[in-house]
PDB file of C-alpha atoms in Angstrom:
ATOM      1  CA  UNK A  28      98.742  98.636 102.191  1.00 67.00           C
ATOM      2  CA  UNK A  29      98.109  96.111  99.446  1.00 81.00           C
ATOM      3  CA  UNK A  30      95.549  93.413  99.020  1.00 91.00           C
ATOM      4  CA  UNK A  31      94.092  91.271  96.139  1.00 95.00           C
ATOM      5  CA  UNK A  32      92.092  93.212  93.632  1.00 97.00           C
ATOM      6  CA  UNK A  33      89.972  91.563  90.902  1.00 98.00           C
ATOM      7  CA  UNK A  34      88.977  93.588  87.794  1.00 98.00           C
ATOM      8  CA  UNK A  35      86.136  91.994  85.853  1.00 98.00           C
ATOM      9  CA  UNK A  36      85.303  93.483  82.423  1.00 97.00           C
ATOM     10  CA  UNK A  37      84.890  91.890  79.003  1.00 96.00           C
ATOM     11  CA  UNK A  38      86.964  94.700  77.449  1.00 96.00           C
ATOM     12  CA  UNK A  39      90.753  94.330  77.753  1.00 96.00           C
ATOM     13  CA  UNK A  40      91.107  98.072  77.308  1.00 95.00           C
ATOM     14  CA  UNK A  41      88.613  98.746  80.157  1.00 95.00           C
ATOM     15  CA  UNK A  42      90.523  96.245  82.382  1.00 96.00           C
ATOM     16  CA  UNK A  43      93.809  98.097  81.688  1.00 96.00           C
ATOM     17  CA  UNK A  44      92.246 101.540  82.328  1.00 95.00           C
ATOM     18  CA  UNK A  45      90.647 100.258  85.606  1.00 96.00           C
ATOM     19  CA  UNK A  46      94.040  98.914  86.732  1.00 96.00           C
ATOM     20  CA  UNK A  47      95.705 102.239  85.983  1.00 95.00           C
ATOM     21  CA  UNK A  48      92.998 104.069  87.952  1.00 95.00           C
ATOM     22  CA  UNK A  49      93.883 102.211  91.169  1.00 95.00           C
ATOM     23  CA  UNK A  50      96.330 103.758  93.632  1.00 93.00           C
ATOM     24  CA  UNK A  51      99.855 102.504  92.625  1.00 92.00           C
ATOM     25  CA  UNK A  52     100.330 100.194  95.664  1.00 91.00           C
ATOM     26  CA  UNK A  53      97.141  98.297  94.683  1.00 92.00           C
ATOM     27  CA  UNK A  54      98.149  97.889  90.997  1.00 93.00           C
ATOM     28  CA  UNK A  55     100.692  95.148  92.000  1.00 90.00           C
ATOM     29  CA  UNK A  56      98.101  92.669  93.207  1.00 93.00           C
ATOM     30  CA  UNK A  57      95.556  92.839  90.374  1.00 97.00           C
ATOM     31  CA  UNK A  58      93.959  89.687  88.862  1.00 97.00           C
ATOM     32  CA  UNK A  59      91.583  90.055  85.861  1.00 98.00           C
ATOM     33  CA  UNK A  60      88.558  88.268  84.517  1.00 98.00           C
ATOM     34  CA  UNK A  61      86.811  88.604  81.154  1.00 97.00           C
ATOM     35  CA  UNK A  62      83.272  87.702  82.393  1.00 97.00           C
ATOM     36  CA  UNK A  63      81.332  87.229  85.544  1.00 97.00           C
ATOM     37  CA  UNK A  64      81.716  83.436  85.612  1.00 98.00           C
ATOM     38  CA  UNK A  65      85.480  83.746  85.486  1.00 98.00           C
ATOM     39  CA  UNK A  66      85.374  86.358  88.288  1.00 98.00           C
ATOM     40  CA  UNK A  67      83.193  84.057  90.412  1.00 97.00           C
ATOM     41  CA  UNK A  68      85.550  81.080  89.819  1.00 97.00           C
ATOM     42  CA  UNK A  69      88.491  83.247  90.918  1.00 98.00           C
ATOM     43  CA  UNK A  70      86.697  84.435  94.050  1.00 97.00           C
ATOM     44  CA  UNK A  71      85.754  80.847  95.016  1.00 96.00           C
ATOM     45  CA  UNK A  72      89.505  79.849  94.716  1.00 96.00           C
ATOM     46  CA  UNK A  73      91.199  82.961  96.105  1.00 95.00           C
ATOM     47  CA  UNK A  74      90.577  85.564  98.727  1.00 95.00           C
ATOM     48  CA  UNK A  75      89.764  88.763  96.820  1.00 97.00           C
ATOM     49  CA  UNK A  76      89.364  91.965  98.852  1.00 96.00           C
ATOM     50  CA  UNK A  77      88.213  94.366  96.164  1.00 97.00           C
ATOM     51  CA  UNK A  78      86.224  93.621  92.970  1.00 98.00           C
ATOM     52  CA  UNK A  79      85.907  96.292  90.254  1.00 97.00           C
ATOM     53  CA  UNK A  80      82.890  94.938  88.329  1.00 97.00           C
ATOM     54  CA  UNK A  81      81.421  95.824  84.867  1.00 96.00           C
ATOM     55  CA  UNK A  82      77.744  95.114  84.423  1.00 95.00           C
ATOM     56  CA  UNK A  83      77.335  94.230  80.719  1.00 94.00           C
ATOM     57  CA  UNK A  84      79.340  91.079  79.965  1.00 94.00           C
ATOM     58  CA  UNK A  85      78.778  87.686  78.322  1.00 92.00           C
ATOM     59  CA  UNK A  86      78.345  84.407  80.198  1.00 95.00           C
ATOM     60  CA  UNK A  87      77.415  86.053  83.614  1.00 96.00           C
ATOM     61  CA  UNK A  88      76.738  89.709  83.864  1.00 96.00           C
ATOM     62  CA  UNK A  89      77.590  91.974  86.799  1.00 96.00           C
ATOM     63  CA  UNK A  90      74.131  91.740  88.380  1.00 96.00           C
ATOM     64  CA  UNK A  91      74.427  87.992  88.281  1.00 97.00           C
ATOM     65  CA  UNK A  92      77.878  88.177  89.953  1.00 98.00           C
ATOM     66  CA  UNK A  93      76.449  90.396  92.735  1.00 98.00           C
ATOM     67  CA  UNK A  94      73.611  87.963  93.219  1.00 97.00           C
ATOM     68  CA  UNK A  95      76.025  84.979  93.448  1.00 97.00           C
ATOM     69  CA  UNK A  96      78.309  86.897  95.900  1.00 97.00           C
ATOM     70  CA  UNK A  97      75.268  87.514  98.123  1.00 96.00           C
ATOM     71  CA  UNK A  98      73.862  83.932  97.757  1.00 96.00           C
ATOM     72  CA  UNK A  99      77.287  82.359  98.592  1.00 96.00           C
ATOM     73  CA  UNK A 100      78.100  84.758 101.389  1.00 95.00           C
ATOM     74  CA  UNK A 101      81.398  85.809  99.780  1.00 96.00           C
ATOM     75  CA  UNK A 102      83.171  88.648 101.568  1.00 95.00           C
ATOM     76  CA  UNK A 103      84.440  91.132  99.001  1.00 97.00           C
ATOM     77  CA  UNK A 104      84.102  94.860  98.574  1.00 97.00           C
ATOM     78  CA  UNK A 105      82.527  95.583  95.137  1.00 98.00           C
ATOM     79  CA  UNK A 106      82.617  98.790  93.153  1.00 97.00           C
ATOM     80  CA  UNK A 107      80.560  98.647  90.001  1.00 97.00           C
ATOM     81  CA  UNK A 108      82.263 100.363  87.035  1.00 95.00           C
ATOM     82  CA  UNK A 109      79.843 100.618  84.096  1.00 92.00           C
ATOM     83  CA  UNK A 110      78.579 102.731  81.286  1.00 88.00           C
ATOM     84  CA  UNK A 111      75.022 101.770  82.246  1.00 79.00           C
ATOM     85  CA  UNK A 112      74.236 104.778  84.377  1.00 80.00           C
ATOM     86  CA  UNK A 113      70.420 104.347  84.606  1.00 88.00           C
ATOM     87  CA  UNK A 114      69.276 105.286  88.154  1.00 90.00           C
ATOM     88  CA  UNK A 115      67.283 102.013  88.456  1.00 93.00           C
ATOM     89  CA  UNK A 116      70.456  99.981  87.701  1.00 91.00           C
ATOM     90  CA  UNK A 117      72.442 101.993  90.257  1.00 91.00           C
ATOM     91  CA  UNK A 118      69.812 101.365  92.874  1.00 93.00           C
ATOM     92  CA  UNK A 119      69.737  97.645  92.028  1.00 94.00           C
ATOM     93  CA  UNK A 120      73.522  97.144  92.373  1.00 95.00           C
ATOM     94  CA  UNK A 121      73.695  99.050  95.565  1.00 95.00           C
ATOM     95  CA  UNK A 122      70.781  96.962  96.987  1.00 96.00           C
ATOM     96  CA  UNK A 123      72.758  93.820  96.058  1.00 96.00           C
ATOM     97  CA  UNK A 124      75.674  95.048  98.119  1.00 96.00           C
ATOM     98  CA  UNK A 125      77.961  97.097  95.912  1.00 97.00           C
ATOM     99  CA  UNK A 126      79.689  99.925  97.743  1.00 96.00           C
ATOM    100  CA  UNK A 127      79.419 102.383  94.913  1.00 95.00           C
ATOM    101  CA  UNK A 128      78.770 102.902  91.261  1.00 94.00           C
ATOM    102  CA  UNK A 129      81.350 104.669  89.056  1.00 94.00           C
ATOM    103  CA  UNK A 130      80.639 105.622  85.443  1.00 91.00           C
ATOM    104  CA  UNK A 131      83.136 104.475  82.754  1.00 91.00           C
ATOM    105  CA  UNK A 132      85.769 105.474  82.099  1.00 89.00           C
ATOM    106  CA  UNK A 133      86.926 105.223  85.697  1.00 91.00           C
ATOM    107  CA  UNK A 134      87.685 108.532  87.364  1.00 89.00           C
ATOM    108  CA  UNK A 135      90.858 107.950  89.372  1.00 92.00           C
ATOM    109  CA  UNK A 136      90.010 110.590  91.954  1.00 94.00           C
ATOM    110  CA  UNK A 137      86.404 109.244  92.384  1.00 93.00           C
ATOM    111  CA  UNK A 138      87.744 105.692  92.826  1.00 95.00           C
ATOM    112  CA  UNK A 139      90.348 106.899  95.333  1.00 94.00           C
ATOM    113  CA  UNK A 140      87.645 108.689  97.310  1.00 95.00           C
ATOM    114  CA  UNK A 141      85.446 105.523  97.364  1.00 95.00           C
ATOM    115  CA  UNK A 142      88.414 103.417  98.600  1.00 95.00           C
ATOM    116  CA  UNK A 143      89.228 105.977 101.275  1.00 95.00           C
ATOM    117  CA  UNK A 144      85.610 106.211 102.370  1.00 95.00           C
ATOM    118  CA  UNK A 145      85.446 102.472 102.998  1.00 93.00           C
ATOM    119  CA  UNK A 146      88.934 102.259 104.597  1.00 92.00           C
ATOM    120  CA  UNK A 147      90.510 100.461 101.670  1.00 91.00           C
ATOM    121  CA  UNK A 148      93.182 103.016 100.953  1.00 87.00           C
TER     122      UNK A 148
END
């Protein structure tokens, strides 16, 4: 099973690591964005099934992206991948519709478990 995946992070290294943490079949359909505005533009043009989203980015941060996804009624599964592990931030992103919150660097097994839990892999 393969579907479009968008990885949004301002760090090219983090984007590469996130891509490698995906199950191999999903790595083939990855699109990347360097900030939240780029990610939003991509999601408005293309059907994205899964978004791996960093929180701390220039232009539009991860919380702003989640708010826009909600406001625009975009249908996308979002997993937040961030170094910001404050409990209040985790609660906020989950309340905005994120499926889960994974601490950077991405744990491949944890991401796989989240994808399985929500029927994405």
